Short mmCIF file of C-alpha atoms and ligand atoms in Angstrom, two decimals:
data_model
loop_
_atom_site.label_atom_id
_atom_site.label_comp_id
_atom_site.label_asym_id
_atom_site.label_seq_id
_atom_site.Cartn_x
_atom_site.Cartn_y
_atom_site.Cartn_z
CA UNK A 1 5.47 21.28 20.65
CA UNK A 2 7.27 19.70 17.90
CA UNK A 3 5.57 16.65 15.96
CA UNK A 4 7.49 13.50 18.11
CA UNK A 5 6.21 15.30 21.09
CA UNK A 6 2.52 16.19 19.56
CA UNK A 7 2.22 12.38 18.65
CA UNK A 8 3.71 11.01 22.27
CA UNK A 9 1.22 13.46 23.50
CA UNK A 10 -1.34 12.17 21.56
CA UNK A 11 -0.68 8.22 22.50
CA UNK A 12 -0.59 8.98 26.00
CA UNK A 13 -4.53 9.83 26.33
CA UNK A 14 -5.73 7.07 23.26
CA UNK A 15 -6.31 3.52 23.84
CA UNK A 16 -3.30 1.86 22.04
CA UNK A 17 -5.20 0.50 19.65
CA UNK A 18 -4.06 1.56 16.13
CA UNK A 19 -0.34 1.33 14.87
CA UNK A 20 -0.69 5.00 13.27
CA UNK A 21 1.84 6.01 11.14
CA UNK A 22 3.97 9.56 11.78
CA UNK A 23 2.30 11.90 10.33
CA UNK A 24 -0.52 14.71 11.61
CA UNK A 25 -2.77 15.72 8.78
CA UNK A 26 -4.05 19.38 8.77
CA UNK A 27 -6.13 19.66 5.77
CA UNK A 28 -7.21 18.56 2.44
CA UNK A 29 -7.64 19.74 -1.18
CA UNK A 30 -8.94 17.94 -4.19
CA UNK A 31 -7.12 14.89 -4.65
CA UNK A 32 -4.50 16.17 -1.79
CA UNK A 33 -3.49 15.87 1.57
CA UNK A 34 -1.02 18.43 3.38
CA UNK A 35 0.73 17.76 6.94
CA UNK A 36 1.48 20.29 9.41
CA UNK A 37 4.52 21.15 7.94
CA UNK A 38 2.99 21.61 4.50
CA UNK A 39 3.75 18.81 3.15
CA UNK A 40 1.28 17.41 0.32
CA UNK A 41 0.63 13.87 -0.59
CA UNK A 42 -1.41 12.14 -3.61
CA UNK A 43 -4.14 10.41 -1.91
CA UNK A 44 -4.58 6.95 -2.97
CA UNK A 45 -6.14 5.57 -0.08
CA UNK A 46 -9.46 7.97 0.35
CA UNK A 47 -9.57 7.24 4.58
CA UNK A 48 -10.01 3.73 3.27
CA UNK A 49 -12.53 4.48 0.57
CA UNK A 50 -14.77 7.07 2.05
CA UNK A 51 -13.78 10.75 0.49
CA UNK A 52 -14.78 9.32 -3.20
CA UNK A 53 -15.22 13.04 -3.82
CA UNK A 54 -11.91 14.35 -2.56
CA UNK A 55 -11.27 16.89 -0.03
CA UNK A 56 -12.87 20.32 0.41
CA UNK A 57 -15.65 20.32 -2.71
CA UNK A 58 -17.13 23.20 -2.40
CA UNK A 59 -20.41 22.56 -3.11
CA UNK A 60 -20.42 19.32 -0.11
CA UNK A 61 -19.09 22.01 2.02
CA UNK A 62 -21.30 24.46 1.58
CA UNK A 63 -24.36 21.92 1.63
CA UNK A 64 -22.55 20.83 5.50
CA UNK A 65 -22.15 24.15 6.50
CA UNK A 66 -26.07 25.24 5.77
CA UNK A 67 -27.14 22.35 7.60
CA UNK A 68 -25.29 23.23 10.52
CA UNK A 69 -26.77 26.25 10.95
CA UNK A 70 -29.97 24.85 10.49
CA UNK A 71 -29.98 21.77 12.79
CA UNK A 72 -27.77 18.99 13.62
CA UNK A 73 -30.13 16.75 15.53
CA UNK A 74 -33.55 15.52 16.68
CA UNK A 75 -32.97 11.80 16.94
CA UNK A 76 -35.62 9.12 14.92
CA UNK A 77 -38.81 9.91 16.95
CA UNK A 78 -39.49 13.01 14.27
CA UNK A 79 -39.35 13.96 10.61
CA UNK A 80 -36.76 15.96 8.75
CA UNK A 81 -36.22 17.19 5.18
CA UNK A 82 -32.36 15.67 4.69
CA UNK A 83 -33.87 11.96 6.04
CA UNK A 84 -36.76 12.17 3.14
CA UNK A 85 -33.67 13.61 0.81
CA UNK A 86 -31.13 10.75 1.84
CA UNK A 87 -34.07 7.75 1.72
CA UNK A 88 -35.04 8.63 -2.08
CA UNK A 89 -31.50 9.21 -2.89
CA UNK A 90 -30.09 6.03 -1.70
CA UNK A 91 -33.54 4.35 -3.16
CA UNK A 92 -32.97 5.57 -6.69
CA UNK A 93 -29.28 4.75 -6.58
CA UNK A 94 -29.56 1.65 -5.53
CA UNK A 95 -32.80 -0.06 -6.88
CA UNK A 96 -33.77 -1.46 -3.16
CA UNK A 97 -37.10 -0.60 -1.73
CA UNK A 98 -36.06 0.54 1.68
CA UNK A 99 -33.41 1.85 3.71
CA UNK A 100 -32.39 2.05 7.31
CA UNK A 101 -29.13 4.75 8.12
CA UNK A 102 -26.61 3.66 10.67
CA UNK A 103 -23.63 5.13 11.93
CA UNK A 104 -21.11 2.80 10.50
CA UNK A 105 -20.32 -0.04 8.35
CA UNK A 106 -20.31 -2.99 11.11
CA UNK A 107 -23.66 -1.51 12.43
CA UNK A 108 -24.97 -1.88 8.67
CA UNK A 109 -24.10 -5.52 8.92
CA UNK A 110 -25.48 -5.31 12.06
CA UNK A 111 -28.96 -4.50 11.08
CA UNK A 112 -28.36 -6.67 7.70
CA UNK A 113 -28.05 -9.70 10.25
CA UNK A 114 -30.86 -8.65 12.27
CA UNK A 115 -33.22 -8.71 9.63
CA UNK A 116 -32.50 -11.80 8.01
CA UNK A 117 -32.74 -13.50 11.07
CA UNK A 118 -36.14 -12.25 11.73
CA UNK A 119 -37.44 -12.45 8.23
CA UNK A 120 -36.46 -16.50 8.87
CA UNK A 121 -37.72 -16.52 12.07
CA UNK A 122 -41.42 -14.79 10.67
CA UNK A 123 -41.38 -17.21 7.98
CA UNK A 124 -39.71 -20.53 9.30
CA UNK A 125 -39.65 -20.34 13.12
CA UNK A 126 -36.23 -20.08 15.29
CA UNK A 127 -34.04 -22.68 14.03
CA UNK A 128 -33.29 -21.40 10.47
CA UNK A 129 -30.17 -18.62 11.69
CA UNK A 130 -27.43 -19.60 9.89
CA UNK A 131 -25.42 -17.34 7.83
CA UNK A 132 -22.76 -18.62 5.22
CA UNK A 133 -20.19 -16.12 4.96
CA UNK A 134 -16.85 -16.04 3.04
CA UNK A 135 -13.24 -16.62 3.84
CA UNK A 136 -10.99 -13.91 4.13
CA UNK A 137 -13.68 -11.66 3.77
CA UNK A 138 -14.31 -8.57 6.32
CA UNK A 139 -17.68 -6.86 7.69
CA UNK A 140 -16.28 -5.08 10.81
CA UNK A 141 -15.38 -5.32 14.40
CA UNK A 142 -18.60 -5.48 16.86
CA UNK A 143 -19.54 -9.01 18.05
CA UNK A 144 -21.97 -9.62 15.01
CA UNK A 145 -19.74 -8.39 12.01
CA UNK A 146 -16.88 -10.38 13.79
CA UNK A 147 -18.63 -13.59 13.59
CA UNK A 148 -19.50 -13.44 9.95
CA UNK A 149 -16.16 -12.26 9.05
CA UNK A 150 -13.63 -14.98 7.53
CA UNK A 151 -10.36 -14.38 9.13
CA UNK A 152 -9.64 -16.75 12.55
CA UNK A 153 -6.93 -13.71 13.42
CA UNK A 154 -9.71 -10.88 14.21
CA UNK A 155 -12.25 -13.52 15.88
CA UNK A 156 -9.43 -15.61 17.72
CA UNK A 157 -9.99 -13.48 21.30
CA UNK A 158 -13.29 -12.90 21.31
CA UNK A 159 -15.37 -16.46 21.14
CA UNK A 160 -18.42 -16.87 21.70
CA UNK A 161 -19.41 -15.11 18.94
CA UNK A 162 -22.44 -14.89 17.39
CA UNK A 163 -23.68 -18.92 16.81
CA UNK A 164 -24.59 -19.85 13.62
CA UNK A 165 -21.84 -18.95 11.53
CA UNK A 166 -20.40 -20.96 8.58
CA UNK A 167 -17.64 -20.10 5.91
CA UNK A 168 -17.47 -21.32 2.35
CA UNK A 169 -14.73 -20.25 -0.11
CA UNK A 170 -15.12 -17.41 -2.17
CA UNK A 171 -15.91 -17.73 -5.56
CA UNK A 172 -16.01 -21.56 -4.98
CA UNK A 173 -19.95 -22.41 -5.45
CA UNK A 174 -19.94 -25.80 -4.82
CA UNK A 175 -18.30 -24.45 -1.00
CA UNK A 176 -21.29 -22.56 -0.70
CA UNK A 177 -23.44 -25.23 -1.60
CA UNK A 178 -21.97 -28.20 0.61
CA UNK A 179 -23.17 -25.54 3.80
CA UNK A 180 -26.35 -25.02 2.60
CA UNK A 181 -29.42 -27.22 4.90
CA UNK A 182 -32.41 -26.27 6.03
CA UNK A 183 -31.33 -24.10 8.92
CA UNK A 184 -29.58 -21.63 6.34
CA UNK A 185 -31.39 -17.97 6.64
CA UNK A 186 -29.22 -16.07 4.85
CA UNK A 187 -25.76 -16.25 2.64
CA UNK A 188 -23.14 -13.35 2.95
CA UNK A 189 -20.66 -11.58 0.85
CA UNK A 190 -19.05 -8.92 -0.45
CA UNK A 191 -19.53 -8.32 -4.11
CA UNK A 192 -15.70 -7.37 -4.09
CA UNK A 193 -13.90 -8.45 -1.26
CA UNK A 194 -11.52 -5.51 0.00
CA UNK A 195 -9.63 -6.27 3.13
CA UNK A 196 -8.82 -9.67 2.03
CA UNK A 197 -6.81 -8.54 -1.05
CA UNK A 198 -9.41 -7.16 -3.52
CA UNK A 199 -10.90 -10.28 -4.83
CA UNK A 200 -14.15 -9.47 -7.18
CA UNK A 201 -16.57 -11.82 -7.47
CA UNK A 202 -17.32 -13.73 -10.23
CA UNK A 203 -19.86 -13.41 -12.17
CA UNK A 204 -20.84 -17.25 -12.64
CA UNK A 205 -20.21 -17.50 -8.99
CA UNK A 206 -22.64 -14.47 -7.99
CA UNK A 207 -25.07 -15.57 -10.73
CA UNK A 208 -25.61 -19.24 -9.06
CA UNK A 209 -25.21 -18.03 -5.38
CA UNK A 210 -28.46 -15.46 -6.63
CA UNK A 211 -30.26 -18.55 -8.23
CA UNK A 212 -29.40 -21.10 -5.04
CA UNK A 213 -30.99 -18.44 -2.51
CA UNK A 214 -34.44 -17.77 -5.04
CA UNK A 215 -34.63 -21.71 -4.76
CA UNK A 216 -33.89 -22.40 -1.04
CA UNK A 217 -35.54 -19.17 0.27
CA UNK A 218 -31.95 -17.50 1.81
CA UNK A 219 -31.35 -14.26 1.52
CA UNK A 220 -28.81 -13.08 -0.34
CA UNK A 221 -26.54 -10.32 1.76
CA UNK A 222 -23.99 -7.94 -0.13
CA UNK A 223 -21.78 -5.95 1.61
CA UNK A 224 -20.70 -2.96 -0.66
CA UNK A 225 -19.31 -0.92 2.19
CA UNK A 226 -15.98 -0.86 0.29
CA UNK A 227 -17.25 -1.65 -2.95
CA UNK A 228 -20.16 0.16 -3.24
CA UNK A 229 -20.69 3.71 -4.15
CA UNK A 230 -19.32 4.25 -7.43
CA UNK A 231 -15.82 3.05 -6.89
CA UNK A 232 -16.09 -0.33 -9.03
CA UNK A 233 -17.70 2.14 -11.66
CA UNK A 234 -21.25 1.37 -11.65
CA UNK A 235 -22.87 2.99 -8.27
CA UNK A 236 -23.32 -0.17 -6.89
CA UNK A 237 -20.89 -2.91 -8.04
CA UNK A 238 -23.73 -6.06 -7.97
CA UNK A 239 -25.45 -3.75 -10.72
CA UNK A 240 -23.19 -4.64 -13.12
CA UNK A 241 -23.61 -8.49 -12.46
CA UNK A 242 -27.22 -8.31 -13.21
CA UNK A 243 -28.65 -9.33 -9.99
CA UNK A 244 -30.03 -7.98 -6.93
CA UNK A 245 -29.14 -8.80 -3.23
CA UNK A 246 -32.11 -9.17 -0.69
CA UNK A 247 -30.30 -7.16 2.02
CA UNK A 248 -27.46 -4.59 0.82
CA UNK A 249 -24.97 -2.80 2.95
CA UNK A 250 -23.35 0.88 2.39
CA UNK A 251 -21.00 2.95 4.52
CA UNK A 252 -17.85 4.59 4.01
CA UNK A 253 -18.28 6.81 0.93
CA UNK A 254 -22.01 6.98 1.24
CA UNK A 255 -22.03 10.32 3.40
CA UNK A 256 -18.14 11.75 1.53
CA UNK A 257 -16.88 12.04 4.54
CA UNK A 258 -19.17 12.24 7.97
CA UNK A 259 -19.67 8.99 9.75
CA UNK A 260 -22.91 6.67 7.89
CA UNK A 261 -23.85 3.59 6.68
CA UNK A 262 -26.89 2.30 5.69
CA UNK A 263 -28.70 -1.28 4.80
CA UNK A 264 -31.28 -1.46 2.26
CA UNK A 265 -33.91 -3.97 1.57
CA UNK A 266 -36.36 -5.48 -1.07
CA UNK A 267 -40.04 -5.25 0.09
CA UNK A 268 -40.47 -8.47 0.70
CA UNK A 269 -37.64 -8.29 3.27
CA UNK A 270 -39.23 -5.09 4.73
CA UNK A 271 -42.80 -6.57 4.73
CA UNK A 272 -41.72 -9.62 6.57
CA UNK A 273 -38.97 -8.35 9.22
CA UNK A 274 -38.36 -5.46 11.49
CA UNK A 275 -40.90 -3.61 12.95
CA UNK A 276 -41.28 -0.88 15.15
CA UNK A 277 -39.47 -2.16 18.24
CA UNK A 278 -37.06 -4.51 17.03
CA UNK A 279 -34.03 -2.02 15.77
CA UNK A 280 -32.79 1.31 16.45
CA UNK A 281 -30.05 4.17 16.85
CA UNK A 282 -30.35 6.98 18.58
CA UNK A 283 -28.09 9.11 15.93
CA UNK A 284 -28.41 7.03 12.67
CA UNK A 285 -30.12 8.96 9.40
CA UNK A 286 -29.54 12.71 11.50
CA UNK A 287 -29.67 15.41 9.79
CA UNK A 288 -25.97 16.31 9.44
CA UNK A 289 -25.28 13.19 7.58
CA UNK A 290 -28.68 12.23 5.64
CA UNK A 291 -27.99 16.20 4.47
CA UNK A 292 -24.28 14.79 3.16
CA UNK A 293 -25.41 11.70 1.97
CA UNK A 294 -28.21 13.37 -0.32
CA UNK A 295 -25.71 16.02 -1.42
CA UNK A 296 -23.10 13.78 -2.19
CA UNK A 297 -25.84 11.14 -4.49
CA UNK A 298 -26.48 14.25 -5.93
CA UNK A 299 -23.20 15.57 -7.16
CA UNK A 300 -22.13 11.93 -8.10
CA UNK A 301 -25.30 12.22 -10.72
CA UNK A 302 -24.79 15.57 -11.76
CA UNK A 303 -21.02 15.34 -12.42
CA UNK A 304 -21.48 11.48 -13.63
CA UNK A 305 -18.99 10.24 -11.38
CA UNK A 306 -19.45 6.69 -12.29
CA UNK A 307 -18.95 7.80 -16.20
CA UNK A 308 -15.33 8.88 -15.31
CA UNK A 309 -14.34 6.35 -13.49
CA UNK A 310 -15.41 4.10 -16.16
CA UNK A 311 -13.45 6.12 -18.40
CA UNK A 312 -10.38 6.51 -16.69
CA UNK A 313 -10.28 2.76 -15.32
CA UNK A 314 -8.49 1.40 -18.49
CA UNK A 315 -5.50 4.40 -18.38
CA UNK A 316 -5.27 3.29 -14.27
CA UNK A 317 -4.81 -0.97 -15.20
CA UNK A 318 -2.19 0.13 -17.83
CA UNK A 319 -0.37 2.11 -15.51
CA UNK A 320 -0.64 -1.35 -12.88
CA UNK A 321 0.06 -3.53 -16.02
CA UNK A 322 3.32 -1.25 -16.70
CA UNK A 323 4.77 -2.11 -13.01
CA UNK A 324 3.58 -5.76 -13.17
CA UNK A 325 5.41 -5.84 -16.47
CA UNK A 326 8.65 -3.62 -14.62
CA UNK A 327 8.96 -5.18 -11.73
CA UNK A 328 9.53 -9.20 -11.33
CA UNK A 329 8.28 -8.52 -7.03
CA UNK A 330 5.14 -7.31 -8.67
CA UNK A 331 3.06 -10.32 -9.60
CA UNK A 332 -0.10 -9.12 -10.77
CA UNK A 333 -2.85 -6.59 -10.23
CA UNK A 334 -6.68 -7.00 -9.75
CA UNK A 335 -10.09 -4.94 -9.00
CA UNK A 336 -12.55 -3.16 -11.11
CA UNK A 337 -13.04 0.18 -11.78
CA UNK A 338 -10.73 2.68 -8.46
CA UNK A 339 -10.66 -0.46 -6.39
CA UNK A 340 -7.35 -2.13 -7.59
CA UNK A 341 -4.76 -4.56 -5.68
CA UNK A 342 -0.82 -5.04 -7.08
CA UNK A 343 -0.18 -8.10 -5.66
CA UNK A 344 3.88 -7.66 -4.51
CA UNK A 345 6.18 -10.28 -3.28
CA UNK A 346 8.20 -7.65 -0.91
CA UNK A 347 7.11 -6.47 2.00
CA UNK A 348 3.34 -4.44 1.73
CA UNK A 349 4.20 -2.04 4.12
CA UNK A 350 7.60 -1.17 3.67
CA UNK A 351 5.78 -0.05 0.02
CA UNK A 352 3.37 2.15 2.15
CA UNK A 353 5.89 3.83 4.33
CA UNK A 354 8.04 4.70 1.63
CA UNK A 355 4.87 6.14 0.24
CA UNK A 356 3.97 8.65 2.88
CA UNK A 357 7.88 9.29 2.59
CA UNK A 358 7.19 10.08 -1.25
CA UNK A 359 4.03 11.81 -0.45
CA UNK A 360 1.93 9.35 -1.88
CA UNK A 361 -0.94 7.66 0.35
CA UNK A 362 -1.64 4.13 -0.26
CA UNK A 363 -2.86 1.33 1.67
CA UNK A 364 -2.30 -2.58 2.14
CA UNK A 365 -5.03 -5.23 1.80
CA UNK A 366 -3.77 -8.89 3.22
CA UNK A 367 -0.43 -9.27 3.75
CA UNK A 368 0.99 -8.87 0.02
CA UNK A 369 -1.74 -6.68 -1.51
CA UNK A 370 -1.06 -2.82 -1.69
CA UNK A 371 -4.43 -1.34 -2.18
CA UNK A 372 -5.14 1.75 -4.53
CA UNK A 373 -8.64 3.39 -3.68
CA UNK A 374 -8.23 7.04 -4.89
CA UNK A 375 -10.99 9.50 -4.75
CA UNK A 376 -12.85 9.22 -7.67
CA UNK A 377 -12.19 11.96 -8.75
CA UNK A 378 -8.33 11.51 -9.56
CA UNK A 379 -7.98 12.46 -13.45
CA UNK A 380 -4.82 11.79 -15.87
CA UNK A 381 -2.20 14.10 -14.46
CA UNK A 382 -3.01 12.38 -11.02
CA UNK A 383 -2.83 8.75 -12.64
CA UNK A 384 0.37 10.18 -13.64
CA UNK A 385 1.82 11.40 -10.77
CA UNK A 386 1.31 8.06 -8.60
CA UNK A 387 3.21 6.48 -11.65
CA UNK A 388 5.60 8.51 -11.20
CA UNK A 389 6.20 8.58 -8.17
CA UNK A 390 5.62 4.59 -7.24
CA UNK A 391 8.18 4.20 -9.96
CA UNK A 392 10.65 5.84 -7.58
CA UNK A 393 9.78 3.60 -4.43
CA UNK A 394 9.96 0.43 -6.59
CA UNK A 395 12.81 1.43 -8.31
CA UNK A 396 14.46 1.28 -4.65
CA UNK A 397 13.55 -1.96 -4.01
CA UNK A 398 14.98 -3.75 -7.32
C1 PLP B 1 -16.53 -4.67 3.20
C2 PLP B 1 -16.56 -4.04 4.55
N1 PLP B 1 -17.57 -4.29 5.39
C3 PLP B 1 -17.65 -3.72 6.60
C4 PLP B 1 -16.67 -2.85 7.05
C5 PLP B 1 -16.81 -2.21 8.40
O1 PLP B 1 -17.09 -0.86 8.27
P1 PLP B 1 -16.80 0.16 9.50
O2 PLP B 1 -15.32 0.22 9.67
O3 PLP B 1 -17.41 1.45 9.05
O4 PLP B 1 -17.50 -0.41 10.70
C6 PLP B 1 -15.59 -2.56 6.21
C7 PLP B 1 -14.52 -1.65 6.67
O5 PLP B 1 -13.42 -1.65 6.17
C8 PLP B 1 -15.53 -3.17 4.94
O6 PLP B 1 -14.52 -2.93 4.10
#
């Protein structure tokens, strides 16, 4: 089969669902990818932010490998030593009290929205379920995630959604505060918003969002499933604000690579919500993925992960400042740490296409942001070699 027929092939059995691009993937190495035909691309996109340690590590493959052998599932009615691993890893890394594994990042939110409701409901009765969320921000695709998410394009199809859910404007307090009454259980947020065009938050606005819930009793929800996990260069990007969330989400790079999220919680929040009864998976926190997620903590702390992306985050803004500087369809660039956005006045994914053509992976974010999420691993000569090479595809667009 050659690859047009391998991908009609392919289409004809999937749901139509994702406008993939033309190339088949066969494996990866480092901070590479190589097609079928042996092609190799610069990764810049991660899957979307989960392989912060790159492809193939030996050590995360070994760890995978062992565990396979050992035992890949028992479901949540028992005990295993890679759940008590991943719990005091994600603990310690964190600074939250307790955490619940999921499968995903929309069934973090999930379980985020679940408990704030019932901590509300425990402490105030039924009427005080509203969320504030943000707009333009994103939390996933089941029914709950969709209704907290801030962009009328995902949700149009699919009302009634979940009731009770208000958006302010991001980084726009007094937005937050005109939605705020006594039915308000919980406000929402991610502490850098991704999908909507890498937006941090700032830190006056996250400071005063932190004080308004401590003096209304809301919860405070961030959603680091992008964010999170060492890629804004501290392991949790709300760390470096100096404040805390109530309820904290995790997914994508959490496990490097297998399929898990996670929500954590303060102990208040876990002394005052779910109980045994109220929430569950049948495969969240197994044993494949609690073993990755405690491996992968683990080499982010031994090989200070968050140390070089510190480090190397100043040599990646002067490489965006050097195009926004270059290039007059280049109009700025923002992020923190390997979460960065060039915001470009030609079309986003004409820039990605050219990429794969380049062998270069990168991704969009809104309809004018081409997102840069590298493993976090990439070093100099990497840095380097994207310049290089998204030289070239701007270059052809001057
Ligand atoms: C900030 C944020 N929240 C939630 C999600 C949903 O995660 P998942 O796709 O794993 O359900 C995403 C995915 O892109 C995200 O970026």
């Amino acid at each position: 089969m050659n690859n047009e027929e391998y991908l009609r092939d392919t289409e004809q059995n999937l749901f139509h669902v994702y406008q993939r691009f033309p190339v088949i993937f066969h494996h990866g190495e480092g901070v590479y990818l190589y097609d079928t035909d042996q092609k190799k691309y610069l990764d810049f996109g991660s899957g979307i932010g989960v392989m912060a340690l790159g492809y193939h590590d030996a050590e995360y493959t070994q760890a995978l490998k062992d565990q396979v052998d050992l035992l890949l599932h028992t479901s949540n009615l028992y005990y295993h030593q890679p759940l008590h691993d991943a719990g005091e890893a994600v603990v310690k890394v964190c600074g939250m009290d307790r955490v619940f594994f999921t499968n995903s990042g929309a069934e973090a939110i999930e379980g985020a929205l679940k408990t704030a409701k019932k901590y509300a409901y425990q402490k105030h009765g039924k009427k005080k379920y509203e969320v504030i969320a943000m707009e333009h921000s994103f939390h996933g695709r089941t029914v709950g995630a969709l209704s907290v998410t801030g962009n009328e394009h995902y949700r149009e199809a699919f009302y009634p959604l979940m009731d009770g859910a208000r958006f302010a404007t991001f980084n726009d307090y007094e937005s937050v505060e005109e939605l705020v009454n006594e039915n308000t259980c919980a406000i929402l947020m991610e502490t850098i918003q991704g999908e909507g065009g890498i937006y941090p938050a700032d830190r006056e606005f996250l400071c005063k969002i932190r004080r308004l819930c401590d003096e209304k009793g809301i919860l405070l929800i961030l959603d680091e499933i992008q964010c999170g996990i060492g890629r804004s260069g501290s392991m949790f990007a709300f760390q470096s604000y100096g404040i805390r969330p109530d309820i904290l989400t995790m997914a994508k790079a959490l496990g490097g690579g297998v399929p898990v999220g996670a929500f954590a919680v303060t102990e208040e929040v876990a002394a005052h919500s779910l109980v045994p009864g109220d929430h569950g998976t049948t495969y969240g926190g197994n044993p494949l993925v609690t073993r990755a997620v405690s491996t992968s903590l683990s080499i982010f702390e031994k090989r200070d992960i968050t140390g070089h992306v510190k480090e190397l985050t100043p040599y990646f803004e002067g490489i965006l400042d050097d195009f926004v500087r270059r290039y007059d369809f280049v109009q700025e660039h923002r992020g923190m740490g390997f979460m960065q956005g060039l915001v470009l006045t030609i079309p986003v994914g004409d820039v990605v296409k050219k990429g794969l053509e380049e062998g270069l992976v990168l991704l969009s974010a809104g309809n004018n942001v081409l997102r840069m999420l590298p493993p976090l691993i990439m070093d100099k000569a990497g840095f380097d070699e994207m310049h290089e090479k998204l030289t070239r595809i701007f270059d052809g667009f001057a």
